[in-house]
Each structure stands twice: as structure tokens, then as C-alpha cells.
Short mmCIF file of C-alpha atoms in Angstrom, two decimals:
data_model
loop_
_atom_site.label_atom_id
_atom_site.label_comp_id
_atom_site.label_asym_id
_atom_site.label_seq_id
_atom_site.Cartn_x
_atom_site.Cartn_y
_atom_site.Cartn_z
CA UNK A 1 -47.87 -0.53 4.30
CA UNK A 2 -46.35 -3.69 5.78
CA UNK A 3 -49.47 -5.67 4.83
CA UNK A 4 -49.28 -4.32 1.26
CA UNK A 5 -45.60 -5.27 1.03
CA UNK A 6 -46.36 -8.80 2.23
CA UNK A 7 -49.22 -9.18 -0.23
CA UNK A 8 -47.00 -7.95 -3.07
CA UNK A 9 -44.27 -10.42 -2.07
CA UNK A 10 -46.81 -13.28 -2.08
CA UNK A 11 -48.01 -12.25 -5.54
CA UNK A 12 -44.44 -12.17 -6.86
CA UNK A 13 -43.79 -15.61 -5.33
CA UNK A 14 -46.92 -17.04 -7.00
CA UNK A 15 -45.85 -15.48 -10.28
CA UNK A 16 -42.32 -16.92 -10.01
CA UNK A 17 -43.43 -20.46 -9.06
CA UNK A 18 -46.04 -20.53 -11.82
CA UNK A 19 -43.50 -19.24 -14.35
CA UNK A 20 -41.02 -21.98 -13.41
CA UNK A 21 -43.70 -24.67 -13.70
CA UNK A 22 -44.81 -23.40 -17.12
CA UNK A 23 -41.18 -23.32 -18.25
CA UNK A 24 -40.60 -26.97 -17.29
CA UNK A 25 -43.89 -28.15 -18.83
CA UNK A 26 -43.25 -26.18 -22.03
CA UNK A 27 -39.75 -27.60 -22.46
CA UNK A 28 -41.07 -31.13 -22.00
CA UNK A 29 -43.86 -30.45 -24.50
CA UNK A 30 -41.32 -29.42 -27.15
CA UNK A 31 -39.53 -32.79 -26.77
CA UNK A 32 -42.84 -34.64 -26.93
CA UNK A 33 -44.02 -32.73 -30.01
CA UNK A 34 -40.75 -33.51 -31.78
CA UNK A 35 -41.00 -37.21 -30.83
CA UNK A 36 -44.65 -37.45 -31.86
CA UNK A 37 -43.98 -35.79 -35.23
CA UNK A 38 -41.31 -38.42 -35.95
CA UNK A 39 -43.43 -41.27 -34.59
CA UNK A 40 -46.56 -40.31 -36.56
CA UNK A 41 -44.60 -39.18 -39.64
CA UNK A 42 -46.01 -35.64 -39.56
CA UNK A 43 -44.18 -32.59 -40.87
CA UNK A 44 -42.73 -30.56 -38.00
CA UNK A 45 -44.15 -27.37 -39.52
CA UNK A 46 -47.66 -28.87 -39.28
CA UNK A 47 -47.09 -30.09 -35.71
CA UNK A 48 -45.79 -26.66 -34.71
CA UNK A 49 -48.59 -24.78 -36.49
CA UNK A 50 -51.49 -26.87 -35.18
CA UNK A 51 -50.57 -28.87 -32.07
CA UNK A 52 -47.73 -27.00 -30.36
CA UNK A 53 -49.11 -23.52 -31.03
CA UNK A 54 -52.53 -24.52 -29.65
CA UNK A 55 -51.03 -26.14 -26.56
CA UNK A 56 -48.78 -23.18 -25.76
CA UNK A 57 -51.69 -20.77 -26.36
CA UNK A 58 -53.80 -22.33 -23.60
CA UNK A 59 -53.00 -19.50 -21.12
CA UNK A 60 -53.99 -16.90 -23.75
CA UNK A 61 -57.23 -18.78 -24.42
CA UNK A 62 -58.11 -18.98 -20.71
CA UNK A 63 -57.14 -15.35 -20.07
CA UNK A 64 -58.94 -13.97 -23.08
CA UNK A 65 -62.21 -15.77 -22.49
CA UNK A 66 -62.20 -14.95 -18.76
CA UNK A 67 -61.49 -11.27 -19.39
CA UNK A 68 -64.19 -11.19 -22.08
CA UNK A 69 -66.80 -12.54 -19.66
CA UNK A 70 -65.72 -9.83 -17.19
CA UNK A 71 -66.15 -7.26 -20.01
CA UNK A 72 -62.52 -6.14 -19.70
CA UNK A 73 -62.16 -5.02 -23.32
CA UNK A 74 -58.77 -3.32 -22.87
CA UNK A 75 -57.28 -6.36 -21.15
CA UNK A 76 -58.50 -8.73 -23.88
CA UNK A 77 -57.27 -6.70 -26.86
CA UNK A 78 -53.99 -5.52 -25.35
CA UNK A 79 -53.12 -9.05 -24.24
CA UNK A 80 -53.93 -10.58 -27.63
CA UNK A 81 -52.42 -7.98 -29.93
CA UNK A 82 -49.50 -7.06 -27.65
CA UNK A 83 -48.62 -10.74 -27.40
CA UNK A 84 -47.96 -11.01 -31.14
CA UNK A 85 -44.94 -8.71 -31.14
CA UNK A 86 -43.72 -10.32 -27.92
CA UNK A 87 -43.96 -13.86 -29.27
CA UNK A 88 -42.17 -12.83 -32.47
CA UNK A 89 -39.43 -11.36 -30.27
CA UNK A 90 -39.28 -14.77 -28.54
CA UNK A 91 -38.48 -16.36 -31.90
CA UNK A 92 -35.76 -13.74 -32.36
CA UNK A 93 -34.31 -14.59 -28.93
CA UNK A 94 -34.25 -18.29 -29.76
CA UNK A 95 -31.94 -17.39 -32.66
CA UNK A 96 -29.13 -17.14 -30.08
CA UNK A 97 -29.29 -20.94 -29.68
CA UNK A 98 -29.26 -21.66 -33.43
CA UNK A 99 -26.31 -22.27 -35.73
CA UNK A 100 -26.53 -19.13 -37.86
CA UNK A 101 -29.70 -17.18 -38.68
CA UNK A 102 -32.74 -19.29 -37.88
CA UNK A 103 -34.59 -18.02 -40.97
CA UNK A 104 -31.91 -19.57 -43.21
CA UNK A 105 -32.96 -23.13 -42.41
CA UNK A 106 -36.53 -23.67 -43.72
CA UNK A 107 -36.39 -25.59 -47.03
CA UNK A 108 -39.92 -24.73 -48.13
CA UNK A 109 -42.03 -21.57 -48.31
CA UNK A 110 -44.43 -22.67 -45.55
CA UNK A 111 -43.12 -20.18 -43.01
CA UNK A 112 -43.10 -17.30 -45.49
CA UNK A 113 -46.72 -18.16 -46.27
CA UNK A 114 -47.55 -18.28 -42.54
CA UNK A 115 -46.06 -14.80 -42.07
CA UNK A 116 -47.87 -13.43 -45.13
CA UNK A 117 -51.23 -14.74 -43.91
CA UNK A 118 -50.52 -13.32 -40.47
CA UNK A 119 -49.91 -9.86 -41.97
CA UNK A 120 -53.15 -10.27 -43.94
CA UNK A 121 -55.13 -11.00 -40.77
CA UNK A 122 -53.50 -8.09 -38.93
CA UNK A 123 -54.52 -5.81 -41.80
CA UNK A 124 -58.10 -7.08 -41.60
CA UNK A 125 -58.20 -6.33 -37.86
CA UNK A 126 -56.94 -2.77 -38.43
CA UNK A 127 -59.58 -2.15 -41.11
CA UNK A 128 -62.30 -3.45 -38.77
CA UNK A 129 -61.06 -1.16 -35.99
CA UNK A 130 -61.00 1.84 -38.32
CA UNK A 131 -64.59 1.15 -39.47
CA UNK A 132 -65.72 0.73 -35.86
CA UNK A 133 -67.54 -2.58 -36.45
CA UNK A 134 -70.51 -0.99 -38.32
CA UNK A 135 -72.53 -4.24 -38.38
CA UNK A 136 -73.25 -6.65 -35.55
CA UNK A 137 -75.52 -9.62 -34.92
CA UNK A 138 -76.53 -10.36 -31.34
CA UNK A 139 -73.70 -8.18 -30.08
CA UNK A 140 -71.09 -9.97 -32.21
CA UNK A 141 -69.38 -7.75 -34.79
CA UNK A 142 -69.18 -8.77 -38.43
CA UNK A 143 -65.45 -8.03 -38.32
CA UNK A 144 -64.70 -10.75 -35.77
CA UNK A 145 -66.69 -13.21 -37.90
CA UNK A 146 -64.61 -12.26 -40.96
CA UNK A 147 -61.42 -12.75 -38.94
CA UNK A 148 -62.55 -16.26 -37.98
CA UNK A 149 -63.33 -17.10 -41.61
CA UNK A 150 -59.96 -15.76 -42.80
CA UNK A 151 -58.23 -17.86 -40.12
CA UNK A 152 -60.07 -21.00 -41.27
CA UNK A 153 -59.07 -20.28 -44.86
CA UNK A 154 -55.46 -19.68 -43.80
CA UNK A 155 -55.28 -23.04 -42.01
CA UNK A 156 -56.74 -24.81 -45.03
CA UNK A 157 -54.26 -23.11 -47.36
CA UNK A 158 -51.28 -23.89 -45.11
CA UNK A 159 -52.31 -27.52 -44.72
CA UNK A 160 -52.83 -27.87 -48.49
CA UNK A 161 -49.59 -26.12 -49.34
CA UNK A 162 -47.54 -28.32 -47.01
CA UNK A 163 -47.34 -31.07 -49.63
CA UNK A 164 -46.52 -28.74 -52.51
CA UNK A 165 -43.06 -28.54 -54.05
CA UNK A 166 -43.35 -25.47 -56.26
CA UNK A 167 -40.79 -23.43 -54.31
CA UNK A 168 -37.33 -24.96 -54.22
CA UNK A 169 -34.42 -23.15 -52.51
CA UNK A 170 -31.00 -23.53 -54.08
CA UNK A 171 -27.54 -23.57 -52.51
CA UNK A 172 -28.54 -23.20 -48.86
CA UNK A 173 -26.54 -24.09 -45.73
CA UNK A 174 -27.17 -27.59 -44.47
CA UNK A 175 -28.90 -27.73 -41.09
CA UNK A 176 -26.40 -28.43 -38.35
CA UNK A 177 -28.39 -28.68 -35.10
CA UNK A 178 -26.74 -28.40 -31.75
CA UNK A 179 -26.14 -31.71 -29.98
CA UNK A 180 -28.91 -31.74 -27.39
CA UNK A 181 -30.03 -35.26 -26.43
CA UNK A 182 -33.72 -35.96 -25.88
CA UNK A 183 -34.87 -37.08 -22.42
CA UNK A 184 -33.94 -40.69 -21.60
CA UNK A 185 -36.61 -43.17 -22.49
CA UNK A 186 -38.58 -40.94 -24.87
CA UNK A 187 -37.50 -42.80 -27.97
CA UNK A 188 -38.55 -46.11 -26.41
CA UNK A 189 -41.88 -44.87 -25.05
CA UNK A 190 -45.06 -46.08 -26.72
CA UNK A 191 -47.20 -43.68 -28.73
CA UNK A 192 -50.06 -43.75 -26.15
CA UNK A 193 -47.50 -42.95 -23.45
CA UNK A 194 -46.17 -39.99 -25.45
CA UNK A 195 -49.72 -38.70 -25.98
CA UNK A 196 -50.48 -39.07 -22.26
CA UNK A 197 -47.34 -37.16 -21.32
CA UNK A 198 -48.25 -34.44 -23.83
CA UNK A 199 -51.74 -34.11 -22.31
CA UNK A 200 -50.26 -33.84 -18.81
CA UNK A 201 -47.85 -31.14 -20.01
CA UNK A 202 -50.77 -29.28 -21.63
CA UNK A 203 -52.72 -29.51 -18.37
CA UNK A 204 -49.78 -28.11 -16.42
CA UNK A 205 -49.41 -25.24 -18.88
CA UNK A 206 -53.12 -24.44 -18.57
CA UNK A 207 -53.26 -24.57 -14.75
CA UNK A 208 -49.99 -22.80 -13.97
CA UNK A 209 -50.45 -20.47 -16.93
CA UNK A 210 -53.78 -19.37 -15.46
CA UNK A 211 -52.14 -18.80 -12.06
CA UNK A 212 -49.51 -16.79 -13.90
CA UNK A 213 -52.21 -14.63 -15.42
CA UNK A 214 -54.01 -14.08 -12.12
CA UNK A 215 -50.79 -13.03 -10.38
CA UNK A 216 -49.95 -10.69 -13.28
CA UNK A 217 -53.37 -9.03 -12.96
CA UNK A 218 -52.84 -8.58 -9.23
CA UNK A 219 -49.43 -7.06 -9.86
CA UNK A 220 -51.12 -4.54 -12.16
CA UNK A 221 -53.31 -3.38 -9.29
CA UNK A 222 -50.73 -3.63 -6.50
CA UNK A 223 -47.99 -1.78 -8.39
CA UNK A 224 -50.35 0.87 -9.80
CA UNK A 225 -49.15 0.39 -13.39
CA UNK A 226 -52.69 -0.12 -14.71
CA UNK A 227 -54.32 -2.91 -16.75
CA UNK A 228 -53.65 -1.41 -20.20
CA UNK A 229 -49.87 -1.22 -19.82
CA UNK A 230 -49.68 -4.50 -17.86
CA UNK A 231 -51.98 -6.19 -20.39
CA UNK A 232 -49.73 -5.31 -23.30
CA UNK A 233 -46.47 -6.09 -21.44
CA UNK A 234 -46.43 -8.21 -18.28
CA UNK A 235 -49.65 -10.13 -18.95
CA UNK A 236 -48.64 -10.78 -22.56
CA UNK A 237 -45.24 -11.96 -21.30
CA UNK A 238 -46.86 -14.27 -18.77
CA UNK A 239 -49.15 -15.92 -21.32
CA UNK A 240 -46.29 -16.14 -23.84
CA UNK A 241 -43.94 -17.99 -21.50
CA UNK A 242 -44.91 -21.43 -22.92
CA UNK A 243 -43.94 -20.20 -26.41
CA UNK A 244 -40.60 -19.02 -25.02
CA UNK A 245 -39.60 -22.31 -23.43
CA UNK A 246 -40.89 -24.50 -26.29
CA UNK A 247 -39.20 -22.36 -28.95
CA UNK A 248 -35.81 -22.28 -27.23
CA UNK A 249 -35.98 -26.02 -26.55
CA UNK A 250 -36.98 -26.77 -30.16
CA UNK A 251 -34.10 -24.68 -31.51
CA UNK A 252 -31.61 -26.34 -29.17
CA UNK A 253 -32.77 -29.70 -30.55
CA UNK A 254 -32.31 -28.40 -34.09
CA UNK A 255 -36.07 -28.49 -34.78
CA UNK A 256 -36.06 -25.03 -36.38
CA UNK A 257 -39.24 -25.46 -38.42
CA UNK A 258 -41.08 -26.57 -35.28
CA UNK A 259 -39.99 -23.40 -33.47
CA UNK A 260 -40.93 -21.03 -36.30
CA UNK A 261 -44.34 -22.62 -36.93
CA UNK A 262 -45.01 -22.64 -33.19
CA UNK A 263 -44.65 -18.85 -33.01
CA UNK A 264 -46.47 -17.97 -36.24
CA UNK A 265 -49.22 -20.47 -35.40
CA UNK A 266 -49.61 -18.98 -31.92
CA UNK A 267 -49.84 -15.49 -33.40
CA UNK A 268 -52.60 -16.61 -35.77
CA UNK A 269 -54.46 -18.09 -32.80
CA UNK A 270 -54.09 -14.79 -30.92
CA UNK A 271 -56.02 -13.10 -33.72
CA UNK A 272 -58.78 -15.68 -34.12
CA UNK A 273 -59.43 -15.57 -30.35
CA UNK A 274 -61.11 -12.24 -31.05
CA UNK A 275 -64.14 -14.19 -32.32
CA UNK A 276 -64.95 -16.28 -29.20
CA UNK A 277 -64.08 -13.25 -27.05
CA UNK A 278 -66.61 -11.19 -29.01
CA UNK A 279 -69.28 -13.83 -28.38
CA UNK A 280 -68.66 -13.74 -24.62
CA UNK A 281 -68.29 -9.94 -24.47
CA UNK A 282 -71.82 -8.60 -23.99
CA UNK A 283 -71.18 -4.85 -24.12
CA UNK A 284 -71.34 -4.61 -27.92
CA UNK A 285 -68.70 -5.71 -30.49
CA UNK A 286 -65.37 -6.08 -28.76
CA UNK A 287 -63.47 -4.47 -31.67
CA UNK A 288 -65.54 -1.28 -31.43
CA UNK A 289 -62.72 0.74 -29.90
CA UNK A 290 -60.26 3.45 -30.90
CA UNK A 291 -57.75 2.90 -28.09
CA UNK A 292 -54.31 4.10 -29.28
CA UNK A 293 -52.48 1.24 -27.56
CA UNK A 294 -54.53 -1.35 -29.48
CA UNK A 295 -53.67 0.31 -32.80
CA UNK A 296 -50.00 0.62 -31.82
CA UNK A 297 -49.73 -3.06 -30.83
CA UNK A 298 -51.19 -4.12 -34.20
CA UNK A 299 -48.75 -1.84 -36.00
CA UNK A 300 -45.75 -3.30 -34.21
CA UNK A 301 -47.08 -6.81 -34.86
CA UNK A 302 -47.02 -6.08 -38.60
CA UNK A 303 -43.51 -4.60 -38.37
CA UNK A 304 -41.89 -7.59 -36.63
CA UNK A 305 -43.73 -10.13 -38.80
CA UNK A 306 -42.69 -8.30 -41.98
CA UNK A 307 -39.06 -8.26 -40.80
CA UNK A 308 -39.03 -12.05 -40.38
CA UNK A 309 -40.88 -12.49 -43.67
CA UNK A 310 -38.09 -10.52 -45.35
CA UNK A 311 -35.52 -12.71 -43.57
CA UNK A 312 -37.21 -15.86 -44.85
CA UNK A 313 -37.11 -14.56 -48.42
CA UNK A 314 -33.54 -13.16 -48.36
CA UNK A 315 -31.43 -16.22 -47.69
CA UNK A 316 -27.95 -14.70 -47.60
CA UNK A 317 -28.51 -12.01 -44.99
CA UNK A 318 -25.83 -10.34 -42.85
CA UNK A 319 -25.36 -11.51 -39.29
CA UNK A 320 -24.59 -9.74 -36.04
CA UNK A 321 -22.25 -12.23 -34.42
CA UNK A 322 -24.00 -15.59 -34.78
CA UNK A 323 -27.49 -14.05 -34.97
CA UNK A 324 -29.34 -13.04 -38.11
CA UNK A 325 -29.82 -9.33 -38.65
CA UNK A 326 -33.58 -9.92 -38.96
CA UNK A 327 -33.70 -11.23 -35.38
CA UNK A 328 -31.74 -8.21 -34.18
CA UNK A 329 -34.16 -5.84 -35.93
CA UNK A 330 -37.13 -7.66 -34.41
CA UNK A 331 -35.66 -7.28 -30.90
CA UNK A 332 -35.00 -3.57 -31.52
CA UNK A 333 -38.56 -3.11 -32.77
CA UNK A 334 -39.95 -4.90 -29.74
CA UNK A 335 -37.91 -2.68 -27.40
CA UNK A 336 -39.29 0.35 -29.25
CA UNK A 337 -42.82 -0.99 -28.80
CA UNK A 338 -42.35 -1.16 -25.02
CA UNK A 339 -41.33 2.50 -24.99
CA UNK A 340 -44.38 3.45 -27.06
CA UNK A 341 -46.73 1.40 -24.86
CA UNK A 342 -45.36 3.11 -21.76
CA UNK A 343 -45.98 6.52 -23.31
CA UNK A 344 -49.56 5.52 -24.22
CA UNK A 345 -50.44 3.89 -20.88
#
């Protein structure tokens, strides 16, 4: 018993140190992404959707592909799909650092389009699950291929739409970001230096994020909670920590579009990761499952995304204190999802 307690304490310590390291690297990456978007004259929504979301998804990518090779179907799917509701809840939590509801600030329909395409992809995944992946080629299901194609089409549409001006909001509050100075010397740093720092931050997120995942898996065994429940809760939280720190930092800087695109972009990546996972998973199509927790996590992902989509479309929404009611509803929905996951474990 004493040995087990010591091992558990060591696992918790590894988890805590890795979490702190990911937090620091993620916060720095948010500053660097904001500086690079200004330096290279790129829209912050594009930087958040493509660069920041990919960088903060590195732990999910490493975890998913490793678990797929180990043929841990439940861990792969629960981590990916459970992480979507969690990351959307992260965006809701970052609303506490914004001036007013965060969904009031976007001036274009990019984020509403991101949310709509995310709901579309979630619907496709549910249909594939219900059909049980009837067709496969070399062990790879046709459904995961379709998901990858839909993702590619979504990226193309979002990139094309970024320059459009056919949706113009009227009479909106002017953005009033919190005063939060960037790190000293960032504005004077050269572009190669900024890129180098960003790569170092990405490397730190990957390494410590992977340690975070390993310690979370060990906690699942040592605490007896099981991989399904831990996969959809603790493991999803561990791999979503970079999104948490980058989103909060971006909002504190007033880079609201960067924060929103970071989360929606990460959620889209969570879905398309099904395709490479299916290639590495050799025990048949990875989406050939009827696990209730997988279906529930997809359902909650649709709920929280639809709530924020509604918030993006309804500009004058009520607030609860300084937080938008949409963020409050997302947090309530996420809390409900945890209760449901625990019942289904």
C-alpha cells in the first residue's frame, strides 16, 4: 500500500510539472502568434484556425496516434470527441477575462461559419457511427475518409471566405481589450527570431503534453477509474491544456478572434484526426463501435457548439454579470456532460 501511494504521488507530481510547463509554453505561444499575425499581416482568425490550433493540438495528435497503434479504440475516440465539449467550455471560461460577451466582438461571419462546419462534421461522424462503417479499404473505413475530405473542404471554404465582405454587422460594441502588455522585446524581435521562439514553444507543448498524457493514463490505472471515463475527462483535459492557456492569454490581450478560431480550429482537428488514427488502427475501422459514451460525447459537442453559434448570430444577448449567457449555458452543458460520462463509465 505504501509503495502504491508513493507511485501515485510521483504520477501526480509528473502530471503537475508537465501541466505547468504546458501552461507557460502555451501562454508564450499566444503572444508569439499575435505578434506574427501583425508582422506578417495575416488575419488573426486565420492564424488561430491554422497555426495556433495545430500547435495546441500537438498533444492530441501524439496521444491519438499512439493509442491507435496500441489499438486502444475507446481511448482514441473518447479523448477526441470528449475533448470537443471540453475545449468549447475553455472558450466559455475565457469569457471571464473579456469585456462583455466574447461572441459580441467578431466583425465578420468567419466564426459562425467555423461553428456551422464543425456541427456538419459532427453530424457526419454520428451518421458513420450509426451505419457501423459498412465499407472499408485495407482496414480503413470509408467514413473516416469522408471526414477527412469534409475537413479539407471546410478549410478551403474558410480560407476563401476570409476575404469576403458579404456579411456586415451593424451597431456593435467597439472592442475594448484589457490592457495587458506583451512580453518585453517581442515587438523588436526579428521575424526569424519570433518563428524560432514559436517552434521552441511548440516543441515544449509536444514534449510536456505527451508526459501529461502518459501521467493521465497512469492515473487511470492507479485510481481505478478506468480508461473510458479518464479518456473523456482527465485525458481530454490534459491534452486541452494548451488551448486553455492560449485562449485565456489571447483574450487578456484583446485578441478575441484569435481565441475563438483557436478553439473551433482545434475542434475541427480533433475530428479529422479520426482518419490517421483509422490508418494506424489495425483491428478494423476505428469508427465501427456503438459505445454509448462515444455517442454521448458527440451529442454534447453539438450542443455546446450550437450554443456558441447562436451567440455569434444574436448580437444583443443577455449577460450574467460580465459574462455572456451563451458562455454560461456552455459551462452548464459541460458540467452535465461530466455527470453523464460518469454514469456511462
